[in-house]
Amino acid sequence: ETGVTQTPRHLVMGMTNKKSLKCEQHLGHNAMYWYKQSAKKPLELMFVYSLEERVENNSVPSRFSPECPNSSHLFLHLHTLQPEDSALYLCASSQLGPSGETQYFGPGTRLLVL
Amino acid sequence: GENVEQHPSTLSVQEGDSAVIKCTYSDSASNYFPWYKQELGKRPQLIIDIRSNVGEKKDQRIAVTLNKTAKHFSLHITETQPEDSAVYFCAAEADSWGKLQFGAGTQVVVTP
């Protein structure tokens, strides 16, 4: 349960605010991911970082800005969000190998944009 | 890219009965298929996974089957218990970089 941690767990922000979500993994993994989970929708992959380099950006609006300073930490910087951005934001990590590998999720940050 | 469809979206079963969730995928190159369980207010957690060189895998009351030819895989839960109530997500390896494409989820409710 403590392999991947996220802070804050809950966040309420106005549309003009700037905030950051933090994720930390203690599993020695080399890849980290940001997902958005909205009600009644599949998990949506937002960003993928491998060895601290962004390798995927799934057409995410520029109001979401990721940062990966090292292999253990991942941030999601938020600014001028919209109410439809309210969701659960999940971080995950994995150890990339020759084939697919298990992703381990953090507890998520429940975001409400007013 | 990979597309994963999951059925049913909700499943209500009596305690002790079996539950089956089915998923189909589109990319024949996918080789890894995990299943996650997400209880209310909690993170998704891996419960079982299967790779393409195996047709079936079992872990106590849960089992997963894979049919690569038909591109579908299924989760089977036997002797269901109230604590099995949760949302279950299937996923398939998508492209590279460990990416997973998730199904939309199945809400399982086990009634005593």
XYZ file of C-alpha atoms in Angstrom:
226
model
C 0.000 0.000 0.000
C 2.896 2.431 0.504
C 4.759 1.607 -2.720
C 3.274 4.584 -4.572
C 2.149 7.638 -2.648
C 0.293 10.729 -3.810
C -0.331 14.119 -2.241
C -2.631 15.793 -1.669
C -5.401 13.233 -1.428
C -8.085 15.846 -1.973
C -7.899 19.228 -3.678
C -10.450 21.939 -4.352
C -9.349 24.754 -6.618
C -10.805 27.625 -8.525
C -10.360 28.006 -12.242
C -7.704 30.695 -11.805
C -5.606 28.812 -9.261
C -2.287 27.067 -9.783
C -1.619 23.854 -7.902
C 0.579 20.786 -8.188
C -0.015 17.105 -7.594
C 2.860 14.998 -6.345
C 3.584 11.320 -6.793
C 6.428 9.297 -5.301
C 7.258 5.664 -5.912
C 9.383 3.556 -3.577
C 9.562 0.475 -5.800
C 12.694 1.235 -7.809
C 10.698 1.388 -11.028
C 11.850 3.161 -14.179
C 8.518 4.314 -15.622
C 5.769 6.507 -14.205
C 2.318 7.406 -15.470
C -0.469 9.912 -14.894
C -4.071 8.790 -15.410
C -7.385 10.623 -15.187
C -10.336 8.651 -13.838
C -13.780 10.161 -14.382
C -17.064 8.561 -13.437
C -18.348 5.979 -15.916
C -15.239 6.234 -18.110
C -12.182 4.056 -18.625
C -8.921 5.114 -17.060
C -7.426 7.706 -19.421
C -3.664 7.728 -19.796
C -2.348 11.301 -19.752
C 1.437 11.083 -19.606
C 4.166 8.450 -19.585
C 7.701 8.988 -18.360
C 10.448 6.452 -18.907
C 13.837 7.063 -17.290
C 12.672 10.595 -16.520
C 11.935 11.425 -20.148
C 8.416 12.038 -21.349
C 7.600 9.440 -23.960
C 3.885 9.944 -24.331
C 1.475 12.823 -24.178
C -2.004 11.737 -25.102
C -3.218 15.062 -26.468
C -3.632 16.460 -23.003
C -4.512 20.177 -22.779
C -1.593 22.451 -21.937
C -3.252 23.456 -18.657
C -1.805 20.143 -17.394
C 1.990 20.194 -17.222
C 3.950 17.153 -16.005
C 7.400 17.133 -14.489
C 9.632 14.189 -13.651
C 12.793 15.378 -11.862
C 14.005 11.832 -11.130
C 12.838 8.254 -11.424
C 11.069 8.334 -8.045
C 9.082 11.551 -8.347
C 6.396 12.767 -10.703
C 4.453 16.007 -10.585
C 1.383 17.290 -12.375
C 1.185 21.071 -12.445
C -2.296 22.477 -12.867
C -3.318 25.959 -13.983
C -6.513 27.577 -15.250
C -8.418 24.310 -15.052
C -12.023 23.851 -16.109
C -14.867 22.237 -14.115
C -14.765 19.227 -16.466
C -11.239 18.542 -15.208
C -12.720 17.451 -11.886
C -11.772 13.792 -11.502
C -9.569 11.351 -9.650
C -5.949 11.667 -10.810
C -3.981 8.481 -10.402
C -0.259 8.005 -10.593
C 1.258 4.621 -11.391
C 4.718 3.140 -11.808
C 6.177 0.049 -13.421
C 9.494 -1.561 -14.271
C 9.737 -1.693 -18.030
C 10.817 -5.057 -19.452
C 10.732 -6.977 -22.715
C 6.953 -7.336 -22.493
C 4.151 -5.700 -20.592
C 4.655 -5.209 -16.890
C 2.381 -4.613 -13.938
C 1.559 -1.046 -13.090
C 1.213 -0.164 -9.426
C -1.154 2.667 -8.602
C -1.096 5.361 -5.974
C -4.220 6.217 -3.968
C -5.069 9.143 -6.231
C -5.868 12.803 -5.772
C -9.558 13.672 -5.853
C -9.709 17.046 -7.642
C -12.683 19.368 -7.688
C -12.539 22.460 -9.885
C -15.049 25.147 -9.035
C -3.878 1.771 -31.295
C -5.281 -0.737 -28.859
C -9.006 -0.713 -28.077
C -10.435 -2.720 -25.180
C -14.123 -3.405 -24.676
C -15.459 -4.822 -21.415
C -18.816 -6.420 -20.613
C -21.002 -6.290 -18.684
C -20.858 -2.817 -17.164
C -22.673 -4.028 -14.053
C -23.019 -7.496 -12.599
C -25.108 -8.518 -9.626
C -24.559 -11.999 -8.198
C -25.718 -13.935 -5.175
C -23.077 -14.808 -2.642
C -21.593 -18.158 -3.531
C -22.361 -17.902 -7.230
C -19.791 -17.328 -9.955
C -19.099 -14.088 -11.796
C -17.660 -13.785 -15.295
C -16.402 -10.598 -16.945
C -15.363 -10.567 -20.588
C -13.036 -8.297 -22.519
C -12.041 -8.048 -26.157
C -9.018 -6.272 -27.583
C -8.048 -5.138 -31.041
C -4.246 -5.267 -31.288
C -3.045 -8.782 -32.065
C 0.467 -7.758 -30.939
C -0.666 -7.328 -27.314
C 0.938 -9.887 -25.026
C 0.036 -8.832 -21.513
C -3.421 -8.699 -19.938
C -3.827 -7.634 -16.303
C -7.007 -7.386 -14.257
C -7.436 -4.751 -11.563
C -9.919 -4.485 -8.721
C -10.912 -1.080 -7.404
C -12.902 -0.877 -4.207
C -14.859 2.275 -3.480
C -12.531 5.139 -2.662
C -9.395 3.048 -3.143
C -6.698 2.609 -5.756
C -6.870 -0.008 -8.525
C -4.982 -3.120 -7.430
C -3.743 -5.952 -9.601
C -5.531 -9.207 -8.828
C -4.304 -11.423 -11.636
C -2.599 -11.160 -15.001
C -1.885 -13.391 -17.963
C 0.608 -13.363 -20.793
C 0.034 -14.544 -24.320
C 2.045 -17.749 -23.945
C -0.509 -19.042 -21.424
C -4.173 -19.871 -22.021
C -5.366 -19.950 -18.434
C -4.152 -18.896 -15.015
C -5.729 -19.488 -11.640
C -5.220 -18.025 -8.193
C -7.534 -19.431 -5.535
C -11.064 -18.254 -6.417
C -10.086 -16.170 -9.429
C -9.025 -17.331 -12.866
C -8.326 -15.693 -16.180
C -8.585 -17.251 -19.617
C -7.119 -15.921 -22.839
C -8.065 -16.715 -26.411
C -5.493 -15.010 -28.629
C -7.106 -16.142 -31.848
C -10.407 -14.550 -30.951
C -8.696 -11.690 -29.093
C -10.677 -11.993 -25.931
C -9.961 -12.738 -22.296
C -12.181 -13.313 -19.307
C -12.098 -13.086 -15.523
C -13.851 -15.775 -13.522
C -14.601 -15.416 -9.817
C -15.985 -18.508 -8.108
C -17.762 -18.756 -4.754
C -18.253 -15.005 -4.645
C -18.194 -13.223 -1.303
C -19.427 -9.746 -0.296
C -15.823 -8.505 -0.225
C -15.610 -9.243 -3.963
C -17.929 -6.261 -4.527
C -15.888 -3.677 -6.446
C -15.207 -2.327 -9.921
C -13.058 -4.643 -12.015
C -10.987 -3.359 -14.939
C -9.378 -5.401 -17.659
C -6.434 -4.018 -19.591
C -4.262 -4.917 -22.538
C -0.715 -3.926 -23.306
C -0.835 -1.066 -25.784
C 2.111 -0.213 -28.004
C 5.277 0.255 -25.962
C 6.571 1.952 -22.821
C 4.476 -0.314 -20.632
C 1.292 1.415 -21.686
C -1.997 -0.243 -20.860
C -5.366 0.334 -22.498
C -8.118 -0.171 -19.924
C -11.658 -1.376 -20.348
C -14.499 0.759 -19.014
C -14.912 -1.363 -15.895
C -17.508 -3.724 -14.441
C -19.312 -2.891 -11.210
C -19.742 -6.200 -9.379
C -22.223 -6.359 -6.516
C -22.346 -9.517 -4.426
C -25.506 -9.768 -2.372
C -25.643 -11.951 0.746
